[in-house]
């Protein structure tokens, strides 16, 4: 499993910690670019992301033994310097099958994605030898305008119409509600981190405590927040 964030899936966690699953963690932007490179026929590329971390230096536990000891650790990444800046070599990702989800599609495989679903699905489609697309609405050729098509049917090998879609929320958090007891240590960390924001920054706050930083942005500072799935312009927590 190559992923950037696996959520709070307890079953996934148990499989990983008991040695039933190999996991390679990679930064989300790097993951997207590895998929894009695979679809474009580019075998590898250099990125400054992750330089100086365990991802670049190696040693991250990819697989555990059943007794909790580490069976496989990640290898160090190759690095180079371009214009006095360090870069990490990342290999492209390709697969035998690409399973993607689109909003609308026609019987020729041309697809239209809804909102942020467009950020990763097209790259996944191009990186797979065989692409299977599921759509909520399936139409005949000619119904979709060429200007609204996000992915050409040349990349899609199979298309099916799904049903009974359930929009699940992993953890529901509502505004203006008491989400728990006050934590002075947490609030102190969050307030200090918020002081690092500079006017005009684009910031991805990640998961957990960092999301609270948006509530403590200093007056007069304008910051554009980005969600984990690439959506720019998020509001304050939650």
Short mmCIF file of N, CA, C and O in Angstrom, two decimals, residues 68-128:
data_model
loop_
_atom_site.label_atom_id
_atom_site.label_comp_id
_atom_site.label_asym_id
_atom_site.label_seq_id
_atom_site.Cartn_x
_atom_site.Cartn_y
_atom_site.Cartn_z
N UNK A 68 5.91 -7.64 16.48
CA UNK A 68 6.07 -6.20 16.62
C UNK A 68 7.42 -5.66 16.19
O UNK A 68 7.60 -4.45 16.12
N UNK A 69 8.37 -6.53 15.91
CA UNK A 69 9.66 -6.07 15.40
C UNK A 69 9.52 -5.70 13.92
O UNK A 69 8.61 -6.15 13.24
N UNK A 70 10.46 -4.92 13.44
CA UNK A 70 10.39 -4.44 12.06
C UNK A 70 10.98 -5.48 11.11
O UNK A 70 12.11 -5.92 11.27
N UNK A 71 10.20 -5.85 10.10
CA UNK A 71 10.65 -6.82 9.10
C UNK A 71 11.30 -6.14 7.90
O UNK A 71 12.32 -6.60 7.39
N UNK A 72 10.73 -5.04 7.46
CA UNK A 72 11.24 -4.33 6.28
C UNK A 72 11.25 -2.83 6.58
O UNK A 72 10.24 -2.28 7.03
N UNK A 73 12.38 -2.19 6.34
CA UNK A 73 12.48 -0.73 6.47
C UNK A 73 12.69 -0.11 5.09
O UNK A 73 13.23 -0.75 4.19
N UNK A 74 12.27 1.12 4.95
CA UNK A 74 12.43 1.81 3.67
C UNK A 74 13.89 2.09 3.38
O UNK A 74 14.70 2.28 4.29
N UNK A 75 14.23 2.11 2.09
CA UNK A 75 15.59 2.39 1.65
C UNK A 75 15.79 3.91 1.54
O UNK A 75 14.84 4.66 1.27
N UNK A 76 17.03 4.38 1.70
CA UNK A 76 17.30 5.81 1.51
C UNK A 76 17.01 6.24 0.07
O UNK A 76 17.23 5.46 -0.87
N UNK A 77 16.51 7.44 -0.12
CA UNK A 77 16.26 7.97 -1.45
C UNK A 77 17.54 8.60 -2.01
O UNK A 77 18.35 9.17 -1.29
N UNK A 78 17.70 8.50 -3.31
CA UNK A 78 18.80 9.18 -3.98
C UNK A 78 18.55 10.69 -3.95
O UNK A 78 17.42 11.14 -4.08
N UNK A 79 19.60 11.47 -3.74
CA UNK A 79 19.45 12.93 -3.70
C UNK A 79 20.44 13.61 -4.65
O UNK A 79 21.48 13.04 -4.99
N UNK A 80 20.07 14.82 -5.08
CA UNK A 80 20.96 15.64 -5.90
C UNK A 80 20.74 17.11 -5.54
O UNK A 80 19.73 17.48 -4.91
N UNK A 81 21.70 17.92 -5.93
CA UNK A 81 21.61 19.35 -5.67
C UNK A 81 21.48 20.08 -7.01
O UNK A 81 22.30 19.90 -7.92
N UNK A 82 20.43 20.90 -7.11
CA UNK A 82 20.22 21.75 -8.28
C UNK A 82 20.11 23.20 -7.80
O UNK A 82 19.29 23.51 -6.93
N UNK A 83 20.99 24.07 -8.31
CA UNK A 83 20.98 25.48 -7.93
C UNK A 83 21.02 25.65 -6.41
O UNK A 83 20.24 26.41 -5.81
N UNK A 84 21.92 24.90 -5.78
CA UNK A 84 22.16 24.98 -4.33
C UNK A 84 20.97 24.52 -3.49
O UNK A 84 20.87 24.87 -2.31
N UNK A 85 20.07 23.76 -4.07
CA UNK A 85 18.93 23.25 -3.32
C UNK A 85 18.89 21.73 -3.43
O UNK A 85 19.14 21.16 -4.49
N UNK A 86 18.57 21.07 -2.30
CA UNK A 86 18.56 19.61 -2.25
C UNK A 86 17.24 19.06 -2.78
O UNK A 86 16.16 19.57 -2.49
N UNK A 87 17.35 17.96 -3.54
CA UNK A 87 16.18 17.31 -4.12
C UNK A 87 16.25 15.80 -3.89
O UNK A 87 17.34 15.24 -3.78
N UNK A 88 15.07 15.20 -3.83
CA UNK A 88 14.94 13.76 -3.60
C UNK A 88 14.39 13.10 -4.86
O UNK A 88 13.46 13.61 -5.48
N UNK A 89 14.97 11.96 -5.24
CA UNK A 89 14.50 11.23 -6.41
C UNK A 89 13.30 10.37 -6.02
O UNK A 89 13.37 9.56 -5.10
N UNK A 90 12.21 10.54 -6.74
CA UNK A 90 11.00 9.75 -6.52
C UNK A 90 10.65 8.99 -7.79
O UNK A 90 10.67 9.55 -8.88
N UNK A 91 10.33 7.72 -7.64
CA UNK A 91 9.98 6.89 -8.79
C UNK A 91 8.48 7.00 -9.10
O UNK A 91 7.66 7.14 -8.20
N UNK A 92 8.15 6.89 -10.37
CA UNK A 92 6.76 6.96 -10.81
C UNK A 92 5.98 5.74 -10.32
O UNK A 92 6.56 4.70 -9.99
N UNK A 93 4.67 5.89 -10.28
CA UNK A 93 3.79 4.79 -9.89
C UNK A 93 2.91 4.40 -11.08
O UNK A 93 2.28 5.26 -11.71
N UNK A 94 2.89 3.13 -11.39
CA UNK A 94 1.97 2.59 -12.39
C UNK A 94 1.31 1.35 -11.79
O UNK A 94 1.80 0.78 -10.81
N UNK A 95 0.20 0.95 -12.38
CA UNK A 95 -0.50 -0.22 -11.86
C UNK A 95 -1.18 -1.01 -12.96
O UNK A 95 -1.37 -0.52 -14.08
N UNK A 96 -1.54 -2.23 -12.65
CA UNK A 96 -2.26 -3.06 -13.62
C UNK A 96 -3.68 -2.54 -13.81
O UNK A 96 -4.21 -2.54 -14.93
N UNK A 97 -4.29 -2.09 -12.72
CA UNK A 97 -5.66 -1.59 -12.79
C UNK A 97 -5.76 -0.24 -12.08
O UNK A 97 -5.10 0.00 -11.07
N UNK A 98 -6.59 0.63 -12.63
CA UNK A 98 -6.93 1.91 -11.99
C UNK A 98 -8.44 1.93 -11.79
O UNK A 98 -9.20 1.82 -12.75
N UNK A 99 -8.87 2.02 -10.54
CA UNK A 99 -10.29 2.08 -10.21
C UNK A 99 -10.63 3.50 -9.81
O UNK A 99 -10.15 3.99 -8.78
N UNK A 100 -11.42 4.19 -10.62
CA UNK A 100 -11.70 5.60 -10.38
C UNK A 100 -13.20 5.85 -10.32
O UNK A 100 -14.01 5.03 -10.76
N UNK A 101 -13.55 7.00 -9.78
CA UNK A 101 -14.95 7.39 -9.61
C UNK A 101 -15.16 8.76 -10.25
O UNK A 101 -14.43 9.70 -9.96
N UNK A 102 -16.15 8.87 -11.14
CA UNK A 102 -16.48 10.14 -11.79
C UNK A 102 -17.94 10.49 -11.55
O UNK A 102 -18.75 9.64 -11.14
N UNK A 103 -18.27 11.71 -11.84
CA UNK A 103 -19.65 12.19 -11.69
C UNK A 103 -20.51 11.74 -12.87
O UNK A 103 -21.51 11.08 -12.72
N UNK A 104 -20.06 12.10 -14.06
CA UNK A 104 -20.78 11.74 -15.28
C UNK A 104 -19.82 11.16 -16.31
O UNK A 104 -18.62 11.45 -16.30
N UNK A 105 -20.35 10.34 -17.19
CA UNK A 105 -19.54 9.78 -18.25
C UNK A 105 -20.44 9.32 -19.39
O UNK A 105 -21.64 9.11 -19.20
N UNK A 106 -19.84 9.19 -20.58
CA UNK A 106 -20.61 8.63 -21.69
C UNK A 106 -20.10 7.23 -22.01
O UNK A 106 -19.09 6.79 -21.45
N UNK A 107 -20.79 6.55 -22.89
CA UNK A 107 -20.46 5.15 -23.16
C UNK A 107 -19.13 4.97 -23.89
O UNK A 107 -18.65 3.84 -24.03
N UNK A 108 -18.53 6.08 -24.33
CA UNK A 108 -17.21 6.02 -24.94
C UNK A 108 -16.10 6.17 -23.89
O UNK A 108 -14.91 6.07 -24.21
N UNK A 109 -16.50 6.45 -22.64
CA UNK A 109 -15.52 6.56 -21.57
C UNK A 109 -15.10 7.97 -21.22
O UNK A 109 -14.28 8.17 -20.32
N UNK A 110 -15.63 8.98 -21.92
CA UNK A 110 -15.32 10.36 -21.57
C UNK A 110 -15.94 10.71 -20.21
O UNK A 110 -17.11 10.39 -19.97
N UNK A 111 -15.16 11.35 -19.34
CA UNK A 111 -15.59 11.53 -17.96
C UNK A 111 -15.60 12.99 -17.52
O UNK A 111 -14.79 13.81 -17.96
N UNK A 112 -16.54 13.28 -16.61
CA UNK A 112 -16.63 14.58 -15.95
C UNK A 112 -16.58 14.32 -14.45
O UNK A 112 -17.34 13.50 -13.93
N UNK A 113 -15.67 15.00 -13.74
CA UNK A 113 -15.52 14.83 -12.30
C UNK A 113 -16.18 15.99 -11.55
O UNK A 113 -16.28 17.09 -12.08
N UNK A 114 -16.59 15.71 -10.34
CA UNK A 114 -17.24 16.73 -9.52
C UNK A 114 -16.25 17.31 -8.50
O UNK A 114 -15.67 16.57 -7.70
N UNK A 115 -16.05 18.61 -8.57
CA UNK A 115 -15.23 19.35 -7.59
C UNK A 115 -13.85 18.72 -7.43
O UNK A 115 -13.16 18.46 -8.41
N UNK A 116 -13.44 18.44 -6.18
CA UNK A 116 -12.07 18.00 -5.92
C UNK A 116 -11.79 16.57 -6.38
O UNK A 116 -10.64 16.13 -6.35
N UNK A 117 -12.81 15.84 -6.82
CA UNK A 117 -12.57 14.49 -7.36
C UNK A 117 -11.69 14.56 -8.60
O UNK A 117 -11.07 13.58 -8.99
N UNK A 118 -11.62 15.74 -9.19
CA UNK A 118 -10.80 15.94 -10.40
C UNK A 118 -9.31 16.00 -10.06
O UNK A 118 -8.46 15.86 -10.95
N UNK A 119 -8.97 16.21 -8.80
CA UNK A 119 -7.57 16.42 -8.43
C UNK A 119 -6.70 15.17 -8.57
O UNK A 119 -5.52 15.26 -8.87
N UNK A 120 -7.26 13.99 -8.32
CA UNK A 120 -6.46 12.78 -8.31
C UNK A 120 -6.94 11.70 -9.28
O UNK A 120 -6.15 10.90 -9.77
N UNK A 121 -8.25 11.64 -9.53
CA UNK A 121 -8.77 10.57 -10.39
C UNK A 121 -8.15 10.53 -11.79
O UNK A 121 -7.81 9.45 -12.27
N UNK A 122 -8.00 11.67 -12.48
CA UNK A 122 -7.39 11.60 -13.82
C UNK A 122 -5.97 11.04 -13.81
O UNK A 122 -5.60 10.27 -14.70
N UNK A 123 -5.17 11.42 -12.81
CA UNK A 123 -3.80 10.91 -12.72
C UNK A 123 -3.81 9.40 -12.48
O UNK A 123 -2.99 8.66 -13.04
N UNK A 124 -4.73 8.94 -11.63
CA UNK A 124 -4.83 7.50 -11.37
C UNK A 124 -5.23 6.75 -12.63
O UNK A 124 -4.70 5.68 -12.93
N UNK A 125 -6.16 7.33 -13.38
CA UNK A 125 -6.63 6.69 -14.60
C UNK A 125 -5.50 6.49 -15.59
O UNK A 125 -5.36 5.42 -16.21
N UNK A 126 -4.67 7.50 -15.76
CA UNK A 126 -3.59 7.44 -16.74
C UNK A 126 -2.45 6.53 -16.29
O UNK A 126 -1.68 6.04 -17.13
N UNK A 127 -2.34 6.30 -14.99
CA UNK A 127 -1.24 5.48 -14.47
C UNK A 127 -1.55 3.99 -14.50
O UNK A 127 -0.67 3.17 -14.23
N UNK A 128 -2.78 3.61 -14.82
CA UNK A 128 -3.15 2.20 -14.84
C UNK A 128 -3.17 1.63 -16.25
O UNK A 128 -3.55 2.31 -17.20
#
